[in-house]
Amino acid sequence: MKSSAFGVRRSALKDRKIHAYPHALIYALSIAVLITFLICNCNAHAQVTQKKGVGLPEKRIGDLEKDVMRLQHEVNIFNLDALPDNLTLCDKKIPIRREDVQERFEREFFQLLENKGLLTLIVKRYLQYLNTINDEIQKMALPSDLIYVAITESYLLPRSISQANAAGIWQFIKETGKREGLSINENLDERYNIKKSTRSALAHLKKLYGEFGDWLIAIAAYNAGPARLKEAIEHQGTRDFLDLYLPAETERYVFRVLAIKEIILNRERYGIRIDEKELYKPLLLSEVAFETDREIHTSILAKAMELPYRTFRTYNLQIRKYRLPKGTYRVNVPVEKKETFLKHLKTYDYIEVVKEK
């Protein structure tokens, strides 16, 4: 969520006065010059080696040819013919060839493509958190595309916090987080708990969909708040998101979700290629609830998981202090460490594991 009463984070991509096409044209021309240079360099090198009677360095030439093909692909990215013919979000078809829709989509699409480094990180985080978030989506029988809302909100940075103090991967402000069942106090801030905040965000989105009956409007309401969407629908006489006049930030927000989905799912088409060995380890977490009848130091929990303290805290960002007062808590445990954790907890007579119902 951003800067509305419903706490949606302000976009990391600030509004730009310069349209994407000049950037794309300059980029394409630069790549074309580089391609020409590589080809000439390859040919010159081949001629020199032939004159010396030395065999062609086939590997070098092969590498250069691959570079040429890759750079030609980079140029084609900014060709309008490279745009997808079909776009959907939460199973709703988007009329991409409608002139105003195409322009709004391209604004987000091309600006994202300008930053390949950021997109590479986003794809790697997407694959890292995919199972954890999708598990919660499937349990609630919601559209799998909702993961792209989290990516748009925070680029999947769990410690993300906005100037409006919206926090976590779903960018909850405190009021909305508490309303959706998150504990937020001096000891805990569950907006940072990836599993619980995901459940709360999905519950919130589900309510919005129930209220509006349209996923595009529900996603827009996640950004701007339902009151603003109700007002727009009432005064404008339409329930079609594409025809609603809304704050620029909210209009762009939904198209950014759409652009992020298109780029991630078709990343190789857009020049984002990541070797499997370079991917981050997928995050697979179990939840364990326990009750303590005295104050405990959180290092006990890290030791029980047999993890370095930093790793423990990375999985449990909701914990805000070193010491926790007596009470009941839920912590995230790597799947492979769950049995170890449960075994070690039994050695503390003041800690009792709460059985799942």
GROMACS .gro file of C-alpha atoms in nm:
model
  357
    1MET     CA    1   0.000   0.000   0.000
    2LYS     CA    2   0.109   0.358  -0.055
    3SER     CA    3   0.049   0.704   0.089
    4SER     CA    4  -0.329   0.674   0.126
    5ALA     CA    5  -0.513   0.592   0.445
    6PHE     CA    6  -0.469   0.230   0.344
    7GLY     CA    7  -0.095   0.266   0.352
    8VAL     CA    8   0.032   0.190   0.004
    9ARG     CA    9   0.397   0.275  -0.052
   10ARG     CA   10   0.482   0.559  -0.289
   11SER     CA   11   0.624   0.425  -0.615
   12ALA     CA   12   0.998   0.383  -0.641
   13LEU     CA   13   0.967   0.492  -1.002
   14LYS     CA   14   0.910   0.867  -0.991
   15ASP     CA   15   0.713   1.040  -1.259
   16ARG     CA   16   0.928   1.134  -1.554
   17LYS     CA   17   0.858   1.417  -1.795
   18ILE     CA   18   1.052   1.258  -2.075
   19HIS     CA   19   0.860   0.985  -2.260
   20ALA     CA   20   1.011   0.638  -2.284
   21TYR     CA   21   1.047   0.640  -2.664
   22PRO     CA   22   1.341   0.888  -2.689
   23HIS     CA   23   1.525   0.683  -2.428
   24ALA     CA   24   1.450   0.368  -2.622
   25LEU     CA   25   1.563   0.519  -2.954
   26ILE     CA   26   1.891   0.645  -2.809
   27TYR     CA   27   1.948   0.308  -2.643
   28ALA     CA   28   1.873   0.121  -2.965
   29LEU     CA   29   2.109   0.342  -3.172
   30SER     CA   30   2.386   0.297  -2.916
   31ILE     CA   31   2.345  -0.080  -2.925
   32ALA     CA   32   2.342  -0.076  -3.305
   33VAL     CA   33   2.676   0.111  -3.309
   34LEU     CA   34   2.818  -0.140  -3.063
   35ILE     CA   35   2.699  -0.431  -3.278
   36THR     CA   36   2.871  -0.279  -3.582
   37PHE     CA   37   3.191  -0.233  -3.382
   38LEU     CA   38   3.187  -0.595  -3.265
   39ILE     CA   39   3.131  -0.726  -3.617
   40CYS     CA   40   3.412  -0.511  -3.760
   41ASN     CA   41   3.641  -0.610  -3.475
   42CYS     CA   42   3.562  -0.976  -3.534
   43ASN     CA   43   3.631  -0.951  -3.909
   44ALA     CA   44   3.953  -0.755  -3.858
   45HIS     CA   45   4.078  -1.004  -3.603
   46ALA     CA   46   4.001  -1.291  -3.839
   47GLN     CA   47   4.192  -1.123  -4.127
   48VAL     CA   48   4.498  -1.062  -3.908
   49THR     CA   49   4.511  -1.419  -3.786
   50GLN     CA   50   4.471  -1.552  -4.140
   51LYS     CA   51   4.762  -1.338  -4.265
   52LYS     CA   52   4.979  -1.477  -3.989
   53GLY     CA   53   4.888  -1.827  -4.092
   54VAL     CA   54   4.729  -1.895  -3.757
   55GLY     CA   55   4.395  -2.074  -3.729
   56LEU     CA   56   4.093  -1.859  -3.649
   57PRO     CA   57   4.024  -1.823  -3.277
   58GLU     CA   58   3.690  -1.997  -3.312
   59LYS     CA   59   3.594  -1.963  -2.949
   60ARG     CA   60   3.651  -1.587  -2.953
   61ILE     CA   61   3.452  -1.548  -3.273
   62GLY     CA   62   3.175  -1.766  -3.130
   63ASP     CA   63   3.161  -1.547  -2.819
   64LEU     CA   64   3.144  -1.233  -3.030
   65GLU     CA   65   2.864  -1.378  -3.241
   66LYS     CA   66   2.668  -1.454  -2.923
   67ASP     CA   67   2.726  -1.096  -2.808
   68VAL     CA   68   2.599  -0.967  -3.141
   69MET     CA   69   2.285  -1.179  -3.118
   70ARG     CA   70   2.223  -1.068  -2.761
   71LEU     CA   71   2.267  -0.700  -2.848
   72GLN     CA   72   2.042  -0.734  -3.152
   73HIS     CA   73   1.782  -0.877  -2.916
   74GLU     CA   74   1.831  -0.574  -2.688
   75VAL     CA   75   1.749  -0.345  -2.980
   76ASN     CA   76   1.438  -0.544  -3.068
   77ILE     CA   77   1.303  -0.503  -2.716
   78PHE     CA   78   1.221  -0.143  -2.794
   79ASN     CA   79   1.049  -0.225  -3.121
   80LEU     CA   80   0.671  -0.194  -3.085
   81ASP     CA   81   0.635  -0.531  -3.256
   82ALA     CA   82   0.798  -0.684  -2.948
   83LEU     CA   83   0.504  -0.590  -2.727
   84PRO     CA   84   0.288  -0.882  -2.616
   85ASP     CA   85  -0.034  -0.939  -2.807
   86ASN     CA   86  -0.219  -1.068  -2.503
   87LEU     CA   87  -0.209  -0.944  -2.148
   88THR     CA   88  -0.412  -1.064  -1.852
   89LEU     CA   89  -0.418  -0.981  -1.485
   90CYS     CA   90  -0.608  -1.206  -1.245
   91ASP     CA   91  -0.765  -1.373  -1.550
   92LYS     CA   92  -0.899  -1.044  -1.683
   93LYS     CA   93  -0.794  -0.971  -2.041
   94ILE     CA   94  -0.636  -0.631  -2.100
   95PRO     CA   95  -0.706  -0.469  -2.442
   96ILE     CA   96  -0.340  -0.381  -2.503
   97ARG     CA   97  -0.406  -0.254  -2.857
   98ARG     CA   98  -0.651   0.007  -2.732
   99GLU     CA   99  -0.453   0.324  -2.786
  100ASP     CA  100  -0.477   0.475  -2.437
  101VAL     CA  101  -0.422   0.138  -2.270
  102GLN     CA  102  -0.112   0.070  -2.479
  103GLU     CA  103   0.034   0.409  -2.393
  104ARG     CA  104  -0.028   0.363  -2.020
  105PHE     CA  105   0.122   0.013  -2.024
  106GLU     CA  106   0.428   0.118  -2.227
  107ARG     CA  107   0.509   0.396  -1.982
  108GLU     CA  108   0.564   0.144  -1.702
  109PHE     CA  109   0.696  -0.133  -1.927
  110PHE     CA  110   0.975   0.066  -2.092
  111GLN     CA  111   1.078   0.245  -1.774
  112LEU     CA  112   1.121  -0.090  -1.601
  113LEU     CA  113   1.322  -0.227  -1.893
  114GLU     CA  114   1.565   0.063  -1.862
  115ASN     CA  115   1.701  -0.088  -1.539
  116LYS     CA  116   1.815  -0.441  -1.615
  117GLY     CA  117   2.010  -0.465  -1.291
  118LEU     CA  118   1.700  -0.399  -1.084
  119LEU     CA  119   1.494  -0.640  -1.293
  120THR     CA  120   1.755  -0.911  -1.246
  121LEU     CA  121   1.732  -0.869  -0.869
  122ILE     CA  122   1.352  -0.869  -0.883
  123VAL     CA  123   1.346  -1.195  -1.080
  124LYS     CA  124   1.589  -1.358  -0.838
  125ARG     CA  125   1.382  -1.249  -0.537
  126TYR     CA  126   1.063  -1.358  -0.713
  127LEU     CA  127   1.201  -1.710  -0.752
  128GLN     CA  128   1.331  -1.701  -0.393
  129TYR     CA  129   0.992  -1.611  -0.238
  130LEU     CA  130   0.761  -1.771  -0.496
  131ASN     CA  131   0.679  -2.088  -0.302
  132THR     CA  132   0.628  -1.911   0.029
  133ILE     CA  133   0.385  -1.654  -0.111
  134ASN     CA  134   0.209  -1.888  -0.353
  135ASP     CA  135   0.141  -2.139  -0.075
  136GLU     CA  136  -0.061  -1.874   0.107
  137ILE     CA  137  -0.237  -1.767  -0.213
  138GLN     CA  138  -0.338  -2.124  -0.291
  139LYS     CA  139  -0.467  -2.184   0.063
  140MET     CA  140  -0.703  -1.890   0.018
  141ALA     CA  141  -0.798  -1.991  -0.340
  142LEU     CA  142  -0.700  -1.650  -0.479
  143PRO     CA  143  -0.544  -1.555  -0.816
  144SER     CA  144  -0.174  -1.637  -0.837
  145ASP     CA  145  -0.114  -1.297  -1.000
  146LEU     CA  146  -0.149  -1.128  -0.659
  147ILE     CA  147   0.220  -1.199  -0.598
  148TYR     CA  148   0.295  -0.917  -0.843
  149VAL     CA  149   0.121  -0.673  -0.610
  150ALA     CA  150   0.383  -0.752  -0.344
  151ILE     CA  151   0.661  -0.709  -0.600
  152THR     CA  152   0.522  -0.372  -0.706
  153GLU     CA  153   0.493  -0.262  -0.344
  154SER     CA  154   0.842  -0.347  -0.222
  155TYR     CA  155   1.041  -0.530  -0.491
  156LEU     CA  156   1.021  -0.812  -0.232
  157LEU     CA  157   1.253  -0.642   0.015
  158PRO     CA  158   1.127  -0.769   0.354
  159ARG     CA  159   1.283  -0.478   0.548
  160SER     CA  160   1.140  -0.218   0.316
  161ILE     CA  161   0.986   0.090   0.480
  162SER     CA  162   0.844   0.397   0.308
  163GLN     CA  163   0.852   0.764   0.404
  164ALA     CA  164   0.492   0.716   0.518
  165ASN     CA  165   0.611   0.433   0.747
  166ALA     CA  166   0.445   0.160   0.541
  167ALA     CA  167   0.648  -0.153   0.607
  168GLY     CA  168   0.727  -0.503   0.486
  169ILE     CA  169   0.684  -0.665   0.148
  170TRP     CA  170   0.314  -0.568   0.139
  171GLN     CA  171   0.376  -0.214   0.269
  172PHE     CA  172   0.115  -0.201   0.543
  173ILE     CA  173   0.075   0.115   0.749
  174LYS     CA  174   0.017   0.046   1.117
  175GLU     CA  175  -0.357   0.114   1.119
  176THR     CA  176  -0.432  -0.120   0.830
  177GLY     CA  177  -0.197  -0.386   0.961
  178LYS     CA  178  -0.368  -0.391   1.300
  179ARG     CA  179  -0.709  -0.400   1.136
  180GLU     CA  180  -0.598  -0.706   0.938
  181GLY     CA  181  -0.483  -0.892   1.248
  182LEU     CA  182  -0.113  -0.807   1.266
  183SER     CA  183   0.051  -0.750   1.605
  184ILE     CA  184   0.233  -0.418   1.607
  185ASN     CA  185   0.387  -0.308   1.937
  186GLU     CA  186   0.723  -0.236   2.095
  187ASN     CA  187   0.822  -0.603   2.086
  188LEU     CA  188   0.670  -0.725   1.758
  189ASP     CA  189   0.587  -0.577   1.421
  190GLU     CA  190   0.428  -0.849   1.212
  191ARG     CA  191   0.421  -0.631   0.902
  192TYR     CA  192   0.774  -0.768   0.860
  193ASN     CA  193   0.669  -1.131   0.903
  194ILE     CA  194   0.661  -1.256   0.545
  195LYS     CA  195   0.413  -1.537   0.607
  196LYS     CA  196   0.170  -1.362   0.839
  197SER     CA  197   0.179  -1.030   0.649
  198THR     CA  198   0.109  -1.221   0.329
  199ARG     CA  199  -0.200  -1.379   0.482
  200SER     CA  200  -0.320  -1.040   0.605
  201ALA     CA  201  -0.258  -0.870   0.270
  202LEU     CA  202  -0.442  -1.145   0.085
  203ALA     CA  203  -0.732  -1.122   0.330
  204HIS     CA  204  -0.744  -0.748   0.267
  205LEU     CA  205  -0.738  -0.793  -0.110
  206LYS     CA  206  -1.008  -1.060  -0.084
  207LYS     CA  207  -1.231  -0.815   0.106
  208LEU     CA  208  -1.172  -0.550  -0.158
  209TYR     CA  209  -1.263  -0.793  -0.434
  210GLY     CA  210  -1.576  -0.889  -0.245
  211GLU     CA  211  -1.665  -0.523  -0.221
  212PHE     CA  212  -1.602  -0.429  -0.585
  213GLY     CA  213  -1.631  -0.760  -0.772
  214ASP     CA  214  -1.335  -0.674  -0.996
  215TRP     CA  215  -0.969  -0.753  -0.936
  216LEU     CA  216  -0.831  -0.449  -1.117
  217ILE     CA  217  -1.042  -0.221  -0.900
  218ALA     CA  218  -0.950  -0.424  -0.591
  219ILE     CA  219  -0.580  -0.376  -0.667
  220ALA     CA  220  -0.638  -0.005  -0.730
  221ALA     CA  221  -0.821   0.016  -0.395
  222TYR     CA  222  -0.524  -0.154  -0.225
  223ASN     CA  223  -0.324   0.144  -0.348
  224ALA     CA  224  -0.566   0.434  -0.303
  225GLY     CA  225  -0.813   0.302  -0.049
  226PRO     CA  226  -1.170   0.180  -0.114
  227ALA     CA  227  -1.331   0.516  -0.032
  228ARG     CA  228  -1.158   0.682  -0.326
  229LEU     CA  229  -1.263   0.405  -0.564
  230LYS     CA  230  -1.623   0.419  -0.439
  231GLU     CA  231  -1.630   0.793  -0.497
  232ALA     CA  232  -1.487   0.759  -0.849
  233ILE     CA  233  -1.737   0.487  -0.944
  234GLU     CA  234  -2.028   0.687  -0.803
  235HIS     CA  235  -1.943   1.009  -0.983
  236GLN     CA  236  -1.812   0.866  -1.311
  237GLY     CA  237  -2.079   0.607  -1.377
  238THR     CA  238  -1.847   0.318  -1.467
  239ARG     CA  239  -1.701   0.017  -1.289
  240ASP     CA  240  -1.439  -0.045  -1.557
  241PHE     CA  241  -1.096   0.036  -1.415
  242LEU     CA  242  -0.962   0.126  -1.759
  243ASP     CA  243  -1.228   0.395  -1.796
  244LEU     CA  244  -1.203   0.541  -1.446
  245TYR     CA  245  -1.025   0.872  -1.391
  246LEU     CA  246  -0.812   0.815  -1.081
  247PRO     CA  247  -0.505   0.971  -0.917
  248ALA     CA  248  -0.208   0.929  -1.150
  249GLU     CA  249  -0.024   0.721  -0.891
  250THR     CA  250  -0.309   0.471  -0.870
  251GLU     CA  251  -0.358   0.448  -1.246
  252ARG     CA  252   0.012   0.384  -1.290
  253TYR     CA  253   0.020   0.137  -1.002
  254VAL     CA  254  -0.209  -0.117  -1.169
  255PHE     CA  255  -0.023  -0.091  -1.499
  256ARG     CA  256   0.306  -0.135  -1.316
  257VAL     CA  257   0.174  -0.458  -1.163
  258LEU     CA  258   0.082  -0.568  -1.516
  259ALA     CA  259   0.422  -0.471  -1.660
  260ILE     CA  260   0.611  -0.650  -1.382
  261LYS     CA  261   0.410  -0.967  -1.445
  262GLU     CA  262   0.482  -0.955  -1.820
  263ILE     CA  263   0.855  -0.899  -1.773
  264ILE     CA  264   0.902  -1.165  -1.505
  265LEU     CA  265   0.708  -1.436  -1.686
  266ASN     CA  266   0.878  -1.362  -2.019
  267ARG     CA  267   1.212  -1.248  -1.883
  268GLU     CA  268   1.432  -1.414  -2.144
  269ARG     CA  269   1.236  -1.244  -2.420
  270TYR     CA  270   1.335  -0.914  -2.260
  271GLY     CA  271   1.701  -0.999  -2.220
  272ILE     CA  272   1.703  -1.113  -1.857
  273ARG     CA  273   1.894  -1.438  -1.841
  274ILE     CA  274   2.011  -1.578  -1.510
  275ASP     CA  275   2.215  -1.896  -1.470
  276GLU     CA  276   2.054  -2.140  -1.230
  277LYS     CA  277   2.367  -2.137  -1.016
  278GLU     CA  278   2.322  -1.761  -0.966
  279LEU     CA  279   1.970  -1.790  -0.821
  280TYR     CA  280   1.901  -1.733  -0.452
  281LYS     CA  281   1.805  -2.033  -0.242
  282PRO     CA  282   1.424  -2.068  -0.231
  283LEU     CA  283   1.277  -1.965   0.103
  284LEU     CA  284   1.089  -2.253   0.265
  285LEU     CA  285   0.961  -2.177   0.613
  286SER     CA  286   0.748  -2.353   0.873
  287GLU     CA  287   0.572  -2.174   1.157
  288VAL     CA  288   0.602  -2.281   1.519
  289ALA     CA  289   0.395  -2.133   1.801
  290PHE     CA  290   0.521  -2.146   2.159
  291GLU     CA  291   0.436  -2.001   2.497
  292THR     CA  292   0.687  -1.882   2.753
  293ASP     CA  293   0.601  -1.810   3.116
  294ARG     CA  294   0.899  -1.579   3.164
  295GLU     CA  295   1.099  -1.323   2.971
  296ILE     CA  296   1.339  -1.483   2.724
  297HIS     CA  297   1.637  -1.366   2.525
  298THR     CA  298   1.585  -1.429   2.153
  299SER     CA  299   1.931  -1.583   2.123
  300ILE     CA  300   1.772  -1.892   2.284
  301LEU     CA  301   1.553  -1.930   1.976
  302ALA     CA  302   1.845  -1.887   1.738
  303LYS     CA  303   2.042  -2.154   1.923
  304ALA     CA  304   1.744  -2.387   1.925
  305MET     CA  305   1.729  -2.357   1.546
  306GLU     CA  306   2.108  -2.403   1.527
  307LEU     CA  307   2.133  -2.087   1.322
  308PRO     CA  308   2.355  -1.778   1.343
  309TYR     CA  309   2.165  -1.500   1.517
  310ARG     CA  310   2.156  -1.285   1.204
  311THR     CA  311   2.002  -1.568   1.001
  312PHE     CA  312   1.740  -1.626   1.270
  313ARG     CA  313   1.647  -1.258   1.272
  314THR     CA  314   1.637  -1.248   0.891
  315TYR     CA  315   1.365  -1.515   0.900
  316ASN     CA  316   1.190  -1.339   1.189
  317LEU     CA  317   1.206  -0.968   1.116
  318GLN     CA  318   0.888  -0.921   1.318
  319ILE     CA  319   1.093  -0.949   1.638
  320ARG     CA  320   1.202  -0.597   1.730
  321LYS     CA  321   1.398  -0.649   2.053
  322TYR     CA  322   1.653  -0.889   2.198
  323ARG     CA  323   1.421  -0.983   2.483
  324LEU     CA  324   1.058  -1.093   2.467
  325PRO     CA  325   0.823  -1.076   2.769
  326LYS     CA  326   0.624  -1.380   2.871
  327GLY     CA  327   0.349  -1.464   2.626
  328THR     CA  328   0.268  -1.662   2.313
  329TYR     CA  329   0.468  -1.615   1.992
  330ARG     CA  330   0.494  -1.755   1.642
  331VAL     CA  331   0.831  -1.782   1.471
  332ASN     CA  332   0.940  -1.885   1.125
  333VAL     CA  333   1.174  -2.181   1.106
  334PRO     CA  334   1.350  -2.317   0.796
  335VAL     CA  335   1.171  -2.638   0.700
  336GLU     CA  336   1.487  -2.844   0.742
  337LYS     CA  337   1.538  -2.706   1.097
  338LYS     CA  338   1.186  -2.755   1.234
  339GLU     CA  339   1.241  -3.090   1.406
  340THR     CA  340   1.571  -2.970   1.551
  341PHE     CA  341   1.403  -2.658   1.685
  342LEU     CA  342   1.118  -2.852   1.845
  343LYS     CA  343   1.362  -3.095   2.008
  344HIS     CA  344   1.570  -2.815   2.160
  345LEU     CA  345   1.266  -2.622   2.286
  346LYS     CA  346   1.169  -2.923   2.499
  347THR     CA  347   1.485  -2.870   2.705
  348TYR     CA  348   1.346  -2.543   2.843
  349ASP     CA  349   1.091  -2.609   3.116
  350TYR     CA  350   0.949  -2.255   3.086
  351ILE     CA  351   0.873  -2.289   2.711
  352GLU     CA  352   0.584  -2.496   2.579
  353VAL     CA  353   0.510  -2.559   2.212
  354VAL     CA  354   0.153  -2.470   2.120
  355LYS     CA  355  -0.001  -2.748   1.916
  356GLU     CA  356  -0.170  -2.656   1.591
  357LYS     CA  357  -0.548  -2.700   1.593
   0.00000   0.00000   0.00000
